[in-house]
Each structure stands twice: as structure tokens, then as C-alpha cells.
Short mmCIF file of C-alpha atoms in Angstrom, two decimals:
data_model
loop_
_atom_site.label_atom_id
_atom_site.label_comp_id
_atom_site.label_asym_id
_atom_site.label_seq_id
_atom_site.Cartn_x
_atom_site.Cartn_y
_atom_site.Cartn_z
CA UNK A 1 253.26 127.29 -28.12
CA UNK A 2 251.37 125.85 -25.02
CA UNK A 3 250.98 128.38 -22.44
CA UNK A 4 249.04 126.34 -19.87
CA UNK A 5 250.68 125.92 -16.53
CA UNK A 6 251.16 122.42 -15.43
CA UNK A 7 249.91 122.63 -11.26
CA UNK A 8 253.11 120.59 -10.36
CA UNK A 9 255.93 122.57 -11.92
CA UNK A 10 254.29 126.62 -12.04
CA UNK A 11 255.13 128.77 -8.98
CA UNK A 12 253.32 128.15 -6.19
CA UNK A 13 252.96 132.16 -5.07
CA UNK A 14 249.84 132.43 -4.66
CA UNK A 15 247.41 131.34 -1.47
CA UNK A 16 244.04 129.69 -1.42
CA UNK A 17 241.91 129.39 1.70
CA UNK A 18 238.49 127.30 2.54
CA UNK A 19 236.25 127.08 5.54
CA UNK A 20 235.65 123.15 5.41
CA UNK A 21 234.00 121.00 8.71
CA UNK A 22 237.37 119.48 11.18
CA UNK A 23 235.57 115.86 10.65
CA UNK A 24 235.28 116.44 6.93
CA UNK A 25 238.65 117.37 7.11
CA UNK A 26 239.97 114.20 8.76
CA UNK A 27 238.13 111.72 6.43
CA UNK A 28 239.16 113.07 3.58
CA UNK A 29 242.95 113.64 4.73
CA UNK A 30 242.53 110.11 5.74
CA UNK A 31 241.20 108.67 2.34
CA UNK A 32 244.13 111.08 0.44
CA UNK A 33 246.92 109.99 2.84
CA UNK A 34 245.79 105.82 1.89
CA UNK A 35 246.72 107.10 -1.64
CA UNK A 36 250.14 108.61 -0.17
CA UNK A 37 248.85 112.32 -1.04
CA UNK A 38 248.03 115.66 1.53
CA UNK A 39 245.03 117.44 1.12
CA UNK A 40 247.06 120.20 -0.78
CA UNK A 41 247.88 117.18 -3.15
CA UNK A 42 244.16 116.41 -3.75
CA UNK A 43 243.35 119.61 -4.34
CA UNK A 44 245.96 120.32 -6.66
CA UNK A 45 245.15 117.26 -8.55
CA UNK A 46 241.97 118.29 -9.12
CA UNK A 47 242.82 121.38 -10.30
CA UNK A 48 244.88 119.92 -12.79
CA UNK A 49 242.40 117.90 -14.11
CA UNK A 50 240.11 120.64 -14.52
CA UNK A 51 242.83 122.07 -16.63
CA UNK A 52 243.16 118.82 -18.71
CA UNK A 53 239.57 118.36 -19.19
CA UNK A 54 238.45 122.28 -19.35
CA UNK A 55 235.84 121.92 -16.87
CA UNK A 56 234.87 119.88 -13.78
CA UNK A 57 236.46 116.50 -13.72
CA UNK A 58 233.47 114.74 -13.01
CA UNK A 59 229.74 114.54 -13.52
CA UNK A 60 227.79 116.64 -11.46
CA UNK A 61 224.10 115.33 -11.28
CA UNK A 62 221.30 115.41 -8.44
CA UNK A 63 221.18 111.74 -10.19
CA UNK A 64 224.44 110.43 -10.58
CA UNK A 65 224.34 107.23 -10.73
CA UNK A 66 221.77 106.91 -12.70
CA UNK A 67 223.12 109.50 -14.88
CA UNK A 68 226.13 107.48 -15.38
CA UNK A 69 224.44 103.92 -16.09
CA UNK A 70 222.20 106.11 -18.43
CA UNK A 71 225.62 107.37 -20.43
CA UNK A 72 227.18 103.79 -19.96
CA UNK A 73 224.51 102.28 -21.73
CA UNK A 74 224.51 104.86 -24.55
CA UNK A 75 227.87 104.50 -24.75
CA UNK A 76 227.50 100.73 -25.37
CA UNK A 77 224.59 101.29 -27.64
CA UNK A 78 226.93 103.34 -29.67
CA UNK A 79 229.47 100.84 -30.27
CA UNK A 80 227.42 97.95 -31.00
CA UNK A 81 226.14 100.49 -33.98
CA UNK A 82 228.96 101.32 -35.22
CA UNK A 83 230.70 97.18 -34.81
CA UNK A 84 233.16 98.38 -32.46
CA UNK A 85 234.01 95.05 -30.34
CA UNK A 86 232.16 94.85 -26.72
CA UNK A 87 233.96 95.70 -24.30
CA UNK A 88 233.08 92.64 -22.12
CA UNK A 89 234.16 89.15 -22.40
CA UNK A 90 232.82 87.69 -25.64
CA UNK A 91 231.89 84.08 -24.10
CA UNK A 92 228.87 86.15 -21.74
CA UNK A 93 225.47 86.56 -22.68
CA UNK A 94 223.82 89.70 -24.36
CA UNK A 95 222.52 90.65 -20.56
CA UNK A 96 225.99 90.69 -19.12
CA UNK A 97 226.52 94.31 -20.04
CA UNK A 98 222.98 95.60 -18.29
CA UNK A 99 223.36 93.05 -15.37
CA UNK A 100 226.95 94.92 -14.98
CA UNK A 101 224.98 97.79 -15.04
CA UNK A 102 222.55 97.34 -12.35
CA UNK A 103 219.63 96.79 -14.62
#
């Protein structure tokens, strides 16, 4: 039996309170509110997603983008081992994946 809570239907009993800057705030209510959520949505989404994933929903790196084009690459590298199919349009050239890329 699955005993994790899903954030949308468990009780909401308990509080949860953050010191955060008033123009911080605003941006990010307004970039949440474009995607028709509150704050309290955003931050219940990502708590939920922490759940799903058991951990931080996202990379955390000093380096992140080149962290990710580092793991993208891998990634790719991986496949065309193993004769998975690219997942880019067949008719492009071999450099179409690394141009995508940034490299």
C-alpha cells in the first residue's frame, strides 16, 4: 500500500512561513499567475515533485548550463551506443545535435 501523500488532496493543517524580498515576490507571483497558479500553487508543486522524484526537482550546479549540455551530450552518446534512434530529425547532419547544443 502507498502511503505517500499526494500535496493536492492531504490536509492542508499545517503552516509554512518564508522571509523572501517584496520585488522577488512580485516577479515570481507574476511569472506563476501567467501560468494561472498563486505562489502557494508553485510552491506546492514543487513540493510535489520533490516527492515524485525523491529529491530536488532540478539540477543544482554553480555550472548549470554547462552541466546540463555536459549530461545532454552523454545522454546522446549513450543512445547512439546502444542504436537507440536520434532523437533529432534524421534528414540533419551529424553536427545538428552539438550545434543544438551550443557547441
Amino acid at each position: 500500500m502507498d502511503t505517500t501523500l499526494s500535496v493536492a488532496t492531504a490536509p492542508k493543517t499545517g503552516t509554512f512561513q518564508m522571509r523572501i524580498n517584496p520585488e522577488i515576490k512580485r516577479q515570481v507571483e507574476d511569472i506563476y499567475a501567467a501560468c494561472g497558479m498563486t505562489l502557494t500553487d508553485a510552491v506546492n508543486a514543487f513540493f510535489q515533485q520533490s516527492i515524485n522524484v525523491g529529491g530536488l526537482p532540478f539540477l543544482v550546479t554553480t555550472n548549470g548550463r554547462e552541466a546540463l549540455r555536459e549530461q545532454a551530450l552523454f545522454l546522446l552518446m549513450q543512445e547512439c551506443q546502444e542504436g537507440s534512434p536520434p532523437v533529432y530529425p534524421a534528414s540533419g547532419s551529424e553536427a545538428e545535435p552539438l550545434t543544438e547544443f551550443g557547441t
